[in-house]
Coordinates of C-alpha atoms in Angstrom, one line a residue:
X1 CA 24.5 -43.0 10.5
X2 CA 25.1 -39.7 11.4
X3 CA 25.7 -38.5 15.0
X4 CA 24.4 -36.6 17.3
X5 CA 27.1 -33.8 17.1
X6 CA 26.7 -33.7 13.1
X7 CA 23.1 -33.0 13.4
X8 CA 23.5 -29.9 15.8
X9 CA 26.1 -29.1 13.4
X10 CA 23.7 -28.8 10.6
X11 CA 21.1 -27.2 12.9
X12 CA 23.3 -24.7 13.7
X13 CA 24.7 -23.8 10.3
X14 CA 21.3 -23.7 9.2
X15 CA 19.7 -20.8 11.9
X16 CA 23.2 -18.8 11.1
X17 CA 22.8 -18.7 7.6
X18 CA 19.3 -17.4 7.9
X19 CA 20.2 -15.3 10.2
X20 CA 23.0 -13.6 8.2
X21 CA 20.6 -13.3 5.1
X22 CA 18.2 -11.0 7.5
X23 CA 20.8 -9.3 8.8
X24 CA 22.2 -8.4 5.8
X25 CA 18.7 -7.3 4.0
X26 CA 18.3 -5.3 7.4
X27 CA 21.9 -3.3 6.7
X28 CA 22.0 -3.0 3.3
X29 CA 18.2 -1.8 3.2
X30 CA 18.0 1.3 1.4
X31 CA 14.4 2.1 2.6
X32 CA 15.5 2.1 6.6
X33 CA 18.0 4.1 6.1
X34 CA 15.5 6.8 4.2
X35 CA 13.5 7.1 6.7
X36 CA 16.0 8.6 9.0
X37 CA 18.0 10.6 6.1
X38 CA 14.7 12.4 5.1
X39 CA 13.9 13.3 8.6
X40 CA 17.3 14.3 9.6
X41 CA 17.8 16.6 6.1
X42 CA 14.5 18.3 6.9
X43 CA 16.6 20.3 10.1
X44 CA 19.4 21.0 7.4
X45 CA 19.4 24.4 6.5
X46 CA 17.8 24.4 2.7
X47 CA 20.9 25.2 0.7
X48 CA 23.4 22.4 2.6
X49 CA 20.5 19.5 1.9
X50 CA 21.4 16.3 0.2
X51 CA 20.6 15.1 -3.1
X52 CA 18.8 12.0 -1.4
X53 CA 16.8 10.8 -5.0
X54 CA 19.0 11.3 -7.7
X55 CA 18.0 10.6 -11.3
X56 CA 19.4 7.8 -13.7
X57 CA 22.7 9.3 -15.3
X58 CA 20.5 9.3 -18.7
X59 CA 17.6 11.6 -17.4
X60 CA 16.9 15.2 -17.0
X61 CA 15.8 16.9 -13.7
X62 CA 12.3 16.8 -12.6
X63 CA 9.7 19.0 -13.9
X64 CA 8.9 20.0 -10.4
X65 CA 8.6 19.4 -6.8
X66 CA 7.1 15.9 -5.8
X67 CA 4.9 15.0 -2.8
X68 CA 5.0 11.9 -1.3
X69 CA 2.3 10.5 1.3
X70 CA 3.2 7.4 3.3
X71 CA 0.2 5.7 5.8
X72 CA 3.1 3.5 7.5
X73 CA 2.3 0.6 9.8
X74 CA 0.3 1.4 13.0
X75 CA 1.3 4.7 13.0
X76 CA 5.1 4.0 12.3
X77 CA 7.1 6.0 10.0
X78 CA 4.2 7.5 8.4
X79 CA 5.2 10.9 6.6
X80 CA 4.4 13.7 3.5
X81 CA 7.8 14.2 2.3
X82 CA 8.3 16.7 -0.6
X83 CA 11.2 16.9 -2.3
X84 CA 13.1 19.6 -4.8
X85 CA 13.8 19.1 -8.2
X86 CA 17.0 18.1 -7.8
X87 CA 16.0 15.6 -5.2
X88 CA 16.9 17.0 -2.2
X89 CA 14.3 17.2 1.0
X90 CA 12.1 20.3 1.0
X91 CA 9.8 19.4 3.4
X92 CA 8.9 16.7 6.2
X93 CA 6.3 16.4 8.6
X94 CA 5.2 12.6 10.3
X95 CA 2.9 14.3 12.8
X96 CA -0.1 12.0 11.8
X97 CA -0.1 7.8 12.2
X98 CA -1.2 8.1 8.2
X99 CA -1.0 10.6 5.3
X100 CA -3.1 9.9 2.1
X101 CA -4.1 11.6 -0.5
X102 CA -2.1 14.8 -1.4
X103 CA -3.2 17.6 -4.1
X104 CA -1.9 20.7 -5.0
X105 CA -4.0 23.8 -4.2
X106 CA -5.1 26.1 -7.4
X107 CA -3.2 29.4 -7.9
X108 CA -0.9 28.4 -4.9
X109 CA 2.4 26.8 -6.3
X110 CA 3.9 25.5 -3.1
X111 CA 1.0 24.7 -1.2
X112 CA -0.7 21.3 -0.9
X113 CA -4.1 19.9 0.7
X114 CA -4.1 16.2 2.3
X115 CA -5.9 13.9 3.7
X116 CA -4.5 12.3 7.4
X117 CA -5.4 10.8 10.1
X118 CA -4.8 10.8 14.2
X119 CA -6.5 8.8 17.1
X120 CA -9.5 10.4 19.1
X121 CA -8.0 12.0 22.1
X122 CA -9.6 13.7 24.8
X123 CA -13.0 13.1 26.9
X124 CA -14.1 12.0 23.7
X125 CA -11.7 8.9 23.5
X126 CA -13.4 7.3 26.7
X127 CA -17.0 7.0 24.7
X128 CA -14.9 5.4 22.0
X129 CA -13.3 3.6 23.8
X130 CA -9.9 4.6 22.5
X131 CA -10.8 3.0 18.8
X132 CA -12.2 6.4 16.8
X133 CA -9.8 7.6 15.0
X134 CA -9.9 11.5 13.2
X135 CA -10.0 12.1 9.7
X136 CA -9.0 15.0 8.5
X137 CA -8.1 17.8 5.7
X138 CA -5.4 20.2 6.0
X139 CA -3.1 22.5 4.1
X140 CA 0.3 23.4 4.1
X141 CA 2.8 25.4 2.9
X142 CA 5.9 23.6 1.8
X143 CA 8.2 26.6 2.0
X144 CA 7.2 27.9 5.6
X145 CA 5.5 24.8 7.1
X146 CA 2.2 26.2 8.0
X147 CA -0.4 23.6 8.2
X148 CA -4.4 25.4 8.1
X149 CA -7.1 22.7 9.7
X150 CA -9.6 22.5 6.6
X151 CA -12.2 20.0 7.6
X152 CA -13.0 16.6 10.6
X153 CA -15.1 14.2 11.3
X154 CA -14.5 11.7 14.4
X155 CA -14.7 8.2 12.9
X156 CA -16.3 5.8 14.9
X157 CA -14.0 2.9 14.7
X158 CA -9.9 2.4 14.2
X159 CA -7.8 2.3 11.1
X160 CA -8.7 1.2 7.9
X161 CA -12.2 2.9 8.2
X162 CA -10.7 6.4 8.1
X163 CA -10.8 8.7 5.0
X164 CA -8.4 8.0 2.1
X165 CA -9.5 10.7 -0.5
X166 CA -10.8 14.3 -0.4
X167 CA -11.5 15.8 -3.4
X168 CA -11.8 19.7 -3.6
X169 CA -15.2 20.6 -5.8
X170 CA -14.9 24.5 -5.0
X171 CA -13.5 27.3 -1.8
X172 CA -16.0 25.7 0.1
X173 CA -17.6 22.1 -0.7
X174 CA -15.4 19.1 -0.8
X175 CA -15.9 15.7 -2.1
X176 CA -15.6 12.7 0.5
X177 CA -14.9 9.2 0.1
X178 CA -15.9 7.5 3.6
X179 CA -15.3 3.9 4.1
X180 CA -16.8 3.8 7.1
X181 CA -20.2 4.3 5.9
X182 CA -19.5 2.9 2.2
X183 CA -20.7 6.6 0.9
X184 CA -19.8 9.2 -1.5
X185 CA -20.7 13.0 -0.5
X186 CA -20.2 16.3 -0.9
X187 CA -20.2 18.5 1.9
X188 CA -19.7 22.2 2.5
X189 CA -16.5 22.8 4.9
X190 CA -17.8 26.0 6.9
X191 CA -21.5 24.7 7.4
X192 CA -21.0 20.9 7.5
X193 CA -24.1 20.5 5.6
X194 CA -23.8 17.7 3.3
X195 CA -25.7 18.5 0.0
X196 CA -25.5 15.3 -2.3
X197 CA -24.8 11.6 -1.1
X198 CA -24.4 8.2 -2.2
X199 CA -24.3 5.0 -0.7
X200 CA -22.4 2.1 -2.3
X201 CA -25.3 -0.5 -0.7
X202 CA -27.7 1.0 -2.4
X203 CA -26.8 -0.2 -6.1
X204 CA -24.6 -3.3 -4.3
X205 CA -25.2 -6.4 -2.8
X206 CA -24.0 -7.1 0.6
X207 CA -22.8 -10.4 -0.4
X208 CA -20.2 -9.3 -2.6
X209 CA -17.2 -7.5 -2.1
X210 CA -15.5 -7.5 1.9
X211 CA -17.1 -8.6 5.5
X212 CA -20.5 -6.8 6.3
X213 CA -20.8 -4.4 7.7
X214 CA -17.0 -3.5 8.7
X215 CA -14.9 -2.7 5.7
X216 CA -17.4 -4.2 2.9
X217 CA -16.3 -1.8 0.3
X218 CA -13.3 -0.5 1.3
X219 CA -14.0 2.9 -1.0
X220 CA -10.8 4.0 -1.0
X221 CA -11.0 7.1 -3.9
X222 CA -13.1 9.6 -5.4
X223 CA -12.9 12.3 -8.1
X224 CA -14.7 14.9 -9.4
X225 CA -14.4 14.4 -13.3
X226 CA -14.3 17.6 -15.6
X227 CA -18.1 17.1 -17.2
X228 CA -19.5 17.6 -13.3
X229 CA -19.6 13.6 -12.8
X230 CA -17.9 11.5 -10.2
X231 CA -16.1 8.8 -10.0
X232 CA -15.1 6.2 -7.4
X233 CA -13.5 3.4 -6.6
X234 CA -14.8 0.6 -4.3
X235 CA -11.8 -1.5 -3.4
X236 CA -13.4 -4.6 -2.1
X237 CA -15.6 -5.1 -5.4
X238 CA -13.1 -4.9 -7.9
X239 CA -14.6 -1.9 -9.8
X240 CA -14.2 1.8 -10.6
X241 CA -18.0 3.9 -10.9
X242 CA -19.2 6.7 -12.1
X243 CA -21.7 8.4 -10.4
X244 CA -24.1 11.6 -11.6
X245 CA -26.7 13.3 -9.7
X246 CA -29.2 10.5 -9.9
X247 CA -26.8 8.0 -8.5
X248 CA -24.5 5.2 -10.0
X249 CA -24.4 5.2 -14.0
X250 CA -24.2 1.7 -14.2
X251 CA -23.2 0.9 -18.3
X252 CA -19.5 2.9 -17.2
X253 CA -18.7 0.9 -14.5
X254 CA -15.2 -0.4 -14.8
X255 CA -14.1 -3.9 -13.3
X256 CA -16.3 -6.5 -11.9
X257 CA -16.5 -8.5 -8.9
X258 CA -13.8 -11.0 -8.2
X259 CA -12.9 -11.0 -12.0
X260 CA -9.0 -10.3 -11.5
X261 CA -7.9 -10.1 -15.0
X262 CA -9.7 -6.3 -15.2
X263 CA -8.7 -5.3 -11.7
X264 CA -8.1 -7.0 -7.9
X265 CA -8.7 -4.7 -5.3
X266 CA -7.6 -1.5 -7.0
X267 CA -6.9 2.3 -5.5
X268 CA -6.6 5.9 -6.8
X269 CA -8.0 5.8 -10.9
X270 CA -7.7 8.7 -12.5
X271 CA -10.1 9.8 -15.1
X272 CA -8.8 11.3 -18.5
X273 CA -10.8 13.3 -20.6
X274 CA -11.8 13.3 -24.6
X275 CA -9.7 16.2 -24.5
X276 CA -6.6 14.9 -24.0
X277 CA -6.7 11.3 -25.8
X278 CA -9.6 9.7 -23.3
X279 CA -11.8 8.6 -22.1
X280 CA -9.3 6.4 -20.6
X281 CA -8.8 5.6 -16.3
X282 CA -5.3 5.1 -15.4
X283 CA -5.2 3.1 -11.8
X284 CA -3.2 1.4 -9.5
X285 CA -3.8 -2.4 -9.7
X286 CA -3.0 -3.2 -6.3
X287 CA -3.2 -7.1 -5.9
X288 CA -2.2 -7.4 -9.3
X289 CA 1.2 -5.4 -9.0
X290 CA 0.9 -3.2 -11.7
X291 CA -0.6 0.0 -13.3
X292 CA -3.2 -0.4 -15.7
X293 CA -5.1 1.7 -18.2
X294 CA -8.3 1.6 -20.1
X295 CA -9.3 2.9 -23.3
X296 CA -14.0 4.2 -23.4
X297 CA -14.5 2.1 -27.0
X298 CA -17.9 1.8 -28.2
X299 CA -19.4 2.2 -24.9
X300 CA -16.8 -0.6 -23.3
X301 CA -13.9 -0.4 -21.5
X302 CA -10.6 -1.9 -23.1
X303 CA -7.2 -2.6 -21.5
X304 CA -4.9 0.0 -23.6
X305 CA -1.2 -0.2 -21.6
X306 CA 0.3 -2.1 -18.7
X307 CA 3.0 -1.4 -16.6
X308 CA 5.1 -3.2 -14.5
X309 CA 8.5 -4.0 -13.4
X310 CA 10.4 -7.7 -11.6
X311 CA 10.0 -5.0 -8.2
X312 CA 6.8 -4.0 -8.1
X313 CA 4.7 -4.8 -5.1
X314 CA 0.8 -3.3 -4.5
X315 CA 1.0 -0.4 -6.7
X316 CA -1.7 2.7 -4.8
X317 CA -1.2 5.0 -7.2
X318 CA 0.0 6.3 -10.4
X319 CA 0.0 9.5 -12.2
X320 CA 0.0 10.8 -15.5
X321 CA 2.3 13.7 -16.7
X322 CA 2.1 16.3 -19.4
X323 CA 5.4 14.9 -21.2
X324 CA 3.3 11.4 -21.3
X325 CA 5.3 9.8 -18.1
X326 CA 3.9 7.9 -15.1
X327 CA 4.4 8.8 -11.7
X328 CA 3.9 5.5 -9.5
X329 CA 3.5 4.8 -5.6
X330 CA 4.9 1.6 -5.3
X331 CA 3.5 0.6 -1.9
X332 CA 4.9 -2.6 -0.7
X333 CA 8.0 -2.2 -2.6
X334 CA 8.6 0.5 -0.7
X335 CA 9.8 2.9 -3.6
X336 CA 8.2 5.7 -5.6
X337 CA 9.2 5.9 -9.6
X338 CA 8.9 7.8 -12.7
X339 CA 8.6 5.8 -15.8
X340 CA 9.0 7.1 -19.4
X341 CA 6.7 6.6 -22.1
X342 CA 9.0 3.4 -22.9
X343 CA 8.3 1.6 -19.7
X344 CA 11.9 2.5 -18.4
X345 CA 12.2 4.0 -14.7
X346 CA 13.9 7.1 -15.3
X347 CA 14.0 8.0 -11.4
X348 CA 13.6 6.2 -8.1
X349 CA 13.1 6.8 -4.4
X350 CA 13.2 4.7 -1.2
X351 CA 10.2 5.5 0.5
X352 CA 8.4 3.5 3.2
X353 CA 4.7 2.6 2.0
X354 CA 4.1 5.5 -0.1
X355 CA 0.2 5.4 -0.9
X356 CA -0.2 8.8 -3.3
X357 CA 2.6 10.7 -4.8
X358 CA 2.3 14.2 -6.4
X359 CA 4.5 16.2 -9.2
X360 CA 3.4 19.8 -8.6
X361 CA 3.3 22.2 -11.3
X362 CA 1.1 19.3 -13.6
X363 CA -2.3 19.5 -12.1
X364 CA -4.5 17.3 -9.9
X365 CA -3.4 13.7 -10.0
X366 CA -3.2 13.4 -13.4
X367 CA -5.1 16.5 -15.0
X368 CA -2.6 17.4 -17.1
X369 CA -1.6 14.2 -18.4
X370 CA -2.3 12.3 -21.8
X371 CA -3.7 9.2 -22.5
X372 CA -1.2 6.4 -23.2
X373 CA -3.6 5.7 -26.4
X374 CA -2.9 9.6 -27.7
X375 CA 0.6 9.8 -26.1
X376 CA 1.5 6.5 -28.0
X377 CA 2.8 4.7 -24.4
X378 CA 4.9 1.2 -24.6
X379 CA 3.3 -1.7 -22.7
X380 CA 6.1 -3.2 -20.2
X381 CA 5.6 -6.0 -18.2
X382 CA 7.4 -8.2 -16.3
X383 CA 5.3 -11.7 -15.4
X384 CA 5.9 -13.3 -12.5
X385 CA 7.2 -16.7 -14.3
X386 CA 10.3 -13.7 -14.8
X387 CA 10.8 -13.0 -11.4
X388 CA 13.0 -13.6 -8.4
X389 CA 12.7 -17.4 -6.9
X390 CA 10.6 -16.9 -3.6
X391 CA 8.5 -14.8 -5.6
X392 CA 7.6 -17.3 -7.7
X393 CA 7.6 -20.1 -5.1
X394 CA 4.8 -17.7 -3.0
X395 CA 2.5 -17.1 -6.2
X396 CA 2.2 -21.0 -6.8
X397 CA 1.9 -22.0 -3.3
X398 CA -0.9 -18.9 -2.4
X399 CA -3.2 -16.4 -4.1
X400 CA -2.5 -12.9 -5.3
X401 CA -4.1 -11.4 -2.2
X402 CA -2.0 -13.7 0.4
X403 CA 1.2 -12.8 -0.8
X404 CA 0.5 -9.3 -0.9
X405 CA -0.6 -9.7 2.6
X406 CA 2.9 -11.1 3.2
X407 CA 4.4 -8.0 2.0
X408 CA 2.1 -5.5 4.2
X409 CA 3.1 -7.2 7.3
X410 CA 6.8 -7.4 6.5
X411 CA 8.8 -4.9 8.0
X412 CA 10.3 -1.9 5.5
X413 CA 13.5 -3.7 4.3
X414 CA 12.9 -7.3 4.1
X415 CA 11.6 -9.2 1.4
X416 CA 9.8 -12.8 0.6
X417 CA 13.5 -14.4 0.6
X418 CA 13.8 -12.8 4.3
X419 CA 10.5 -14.4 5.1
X420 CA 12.1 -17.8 3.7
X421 CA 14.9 -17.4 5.9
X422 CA 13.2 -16.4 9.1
X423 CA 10.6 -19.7 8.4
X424 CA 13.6 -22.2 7.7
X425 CA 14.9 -20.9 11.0
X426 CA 12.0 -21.2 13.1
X427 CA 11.4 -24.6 11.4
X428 CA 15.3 -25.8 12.3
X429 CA 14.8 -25.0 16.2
X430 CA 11.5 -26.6 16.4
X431 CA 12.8 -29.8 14.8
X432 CA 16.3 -29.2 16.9
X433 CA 13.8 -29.1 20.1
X434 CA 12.4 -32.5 18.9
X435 CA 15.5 -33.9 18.6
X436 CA 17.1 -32.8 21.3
X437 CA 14.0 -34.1 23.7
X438 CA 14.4 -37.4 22.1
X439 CA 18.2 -37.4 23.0
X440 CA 16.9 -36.4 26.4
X441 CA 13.8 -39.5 26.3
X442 CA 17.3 -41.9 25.3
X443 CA 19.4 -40.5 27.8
X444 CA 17.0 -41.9 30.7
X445 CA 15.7 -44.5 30.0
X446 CA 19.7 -46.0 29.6
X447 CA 20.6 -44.7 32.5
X448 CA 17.5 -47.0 34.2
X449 CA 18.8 -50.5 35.7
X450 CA 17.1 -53.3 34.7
X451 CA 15.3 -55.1 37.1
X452 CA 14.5 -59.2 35.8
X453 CA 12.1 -61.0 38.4
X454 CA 11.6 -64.2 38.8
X455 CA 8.7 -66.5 40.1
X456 CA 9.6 -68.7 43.1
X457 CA 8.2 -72.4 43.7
X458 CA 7.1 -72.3 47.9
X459 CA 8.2 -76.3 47.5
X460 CA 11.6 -75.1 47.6
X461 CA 11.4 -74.2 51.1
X462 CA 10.7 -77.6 52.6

């Protein structure tokens, strides 16, 4: 039987080991150590900067400048990073606990509009109670760093509820996708009249999709499509629609609810016209870690190419390029990559929870790009049967959604095999504590004499 020493032995070897395998995820993390390197470049001047995403030996520059947006966690190392063709930091800016979506501005080649976010402050904060949070547009120039304030509205409750796409319609009117209120709406920036609305519970059920009445849709993107239409996409019920004047056009609707092999909890689709090989929607299938497009056949929707690699984690967005590649945010995997019309990565960047990513020079999100029917894309994916060990041990042992969650909480550069090694840890010093408290238990009741009485007969006295 093994003694007493032996077992702390094991208990010991056992924390170390799991502590070296975080510690060495933590060092060798390519994603912490961005953070800091875009930041610091970004005080460089512009002609010393680094080259801090170069491309595969194989691959040519960059067709232009790319903009990144990262929301962070709670605030923390949220930033809109853009960087040169040649991958070197043009621009950083983390003022905001969350950047979302980012567009280029027409006839203005280095200026972009986003969508952010900042906590109420002010006498206003106290009637809040320190839980609204701002949602917000601005622009900025990339080349002299001058942000203009475009358009606010104080949102009565924290983050998650705040504004993840604004859509520009015209110089004035802007389309809005508010979660907090599960609508659609346009709304003119000088007068802050809103002239069309729609409300997701009007055409939905309240049973379906998230918790009523706090983040039941989740509608987390909206477009203005070239024919005057719009389109949205409500997060929570698994489906993309498309919206006219009269309200939701119901026979387009793309997804349904809880029916994950067309979508699970999706974000930024982008529409693509007849004109250029559609209509098709390219989007980021979140919970389904992966990009996915479909093909308008005979008045139905039909999967036409898939994308995906052994990394990726909660895609939030993808793009399509003239030249027929896909630019992908790769949230939880904490990268941002360009694919080819192969399925080959052709360029990667360490970025910490990217949600929407940009190529400027291309159009809007993916106005310029083809369809992967017309452009003649390769479907590449890797199953999850193909992956790494703890990711298949979580996708057997939970659902899609819960390991997902596991990756949002995790911090930037650990992965599920760091969350194996931090739970065999906590699991070896609570079973060491039991131990030891029984060796304690032992200990004393050994040490206590034994006491043996004995019944005396009172005859014995006489």
């Amino acid at each position: 039987m093994a003694s007493p020493k032996m077992y702390r032995a094991f208990f010991v070897a056992l924390i170390l080991l799991s502590s070296a395998t975080v510690g060495y995820a933590y060092a060798t993390s390519p994603v912490r150590d961005s953070v800091g390197e875009y930041h610091d470049q970004s005080n460089v001047p512009l002609d010393q900067r680094e080259q801090v995403a170069p491309l595969t030996s194989d691959s040519p520059q960059t067709s232009g400048i790319t903009v990144v947006a990262g929301h962070g966690m709670d605030g923390d190392e949220s930033a809109l990073v853009a960087f040169a063709r040649n991958g070197s930091v043009l621009y950083h800016d983390d003022s905001y606990t969350g950047y979302f979506d980012v567009d280029p501005v027409p006839n203005e080649s280095m200026t972009v509009e986003y969508t952010a976010e900042k906590p109420l402050s002010g006498p206003q904060a106290t009637a809040c109670d320190a839980k609204c949070t701002v949602s917000f547009v601005e622009r900025v120039n990339l080349t002299t760093g001058e942000r203009t304030h475009v358009f606010s509205r104080v949102i009565p409750q924290d983050r998650g509820a705040n504004w993840h796409d604004v859509d520009r319609i015209d110089d004035e009117n802007v389309l809005i996708g508010d979660i907090h209120q599960d609508q659609v709406y346009v709304v003119n920036t000088t007068t802050n009249i809103t002239s069309w609305r729609w409300d997701a519970q009007d055409d939905f059920p309240i049973t379906e999709g998230g918790p009523y009445p706090v983040d039941w849709a989740h509608l987390n993107d909206v477009e203005r499509l070239p024919d005057g239409r719009y389109m949205a996409s409500l997060r929570n019920q698994d489906q993309v629609v498309f919206l006219n004047e009269s309200g939701l056009m119901a026979s387009w609707t793309l997804g349904e609810e809880n029916n994950y092999d067309i979508l699970n909890e999706q974000h930024n689709p982008d529409y693509i016209p007849e004109s250029r090989g559609g209509p098709a929607v390219i989007v980021a299938d979140s919970v389904n870690d992966r990009v996915v497009e479909f093909q308008r056949e005979d008045g139905e929707w039909v999967q036409s190419w898939e994308w995906n690699d052994s990394d990726t984690v909660w895609t939030r967005d993808a793009d399509r390029l003239p030249n027929g590649h896909t630019l992908v945010a790769d949230t939880n995997a904490n990268r941002v990559v360009e694919v080819n019309r192969q399925g080959q990565i052709i360029w990667e960047l360490p970025f910490y929870s990217p949600y929407d990513v940009e190529r400027l020079g291309t159009g809007d999100e993916s106005a310029g790009g083809p369809s992967a029917t017309q452009a003649e894309l390769r479907t590449a994916t890797d199953p999850v049967s193909d992956r790494g060990i703890y990711e298949r041990l979580a996708h057997t042992l939970f659902s899609k959604k819960t390991v997902s969650g596991m990756w949002f909480v995790l911090p930037m550069w650990a992965g599920l095999g760091e969350l194996v090694a931090v739970a065999i840890a906590a699991l070896a010093l609570l079973v060491w504590g039991v131990f030891e408290l029984r060796q304690l238990n032992l200990k004393i009741e050994t040490k206590i004499p034994i006491r043996v009485s004995r019944e005396t007969n009172d005859d014995e006295h006489f």
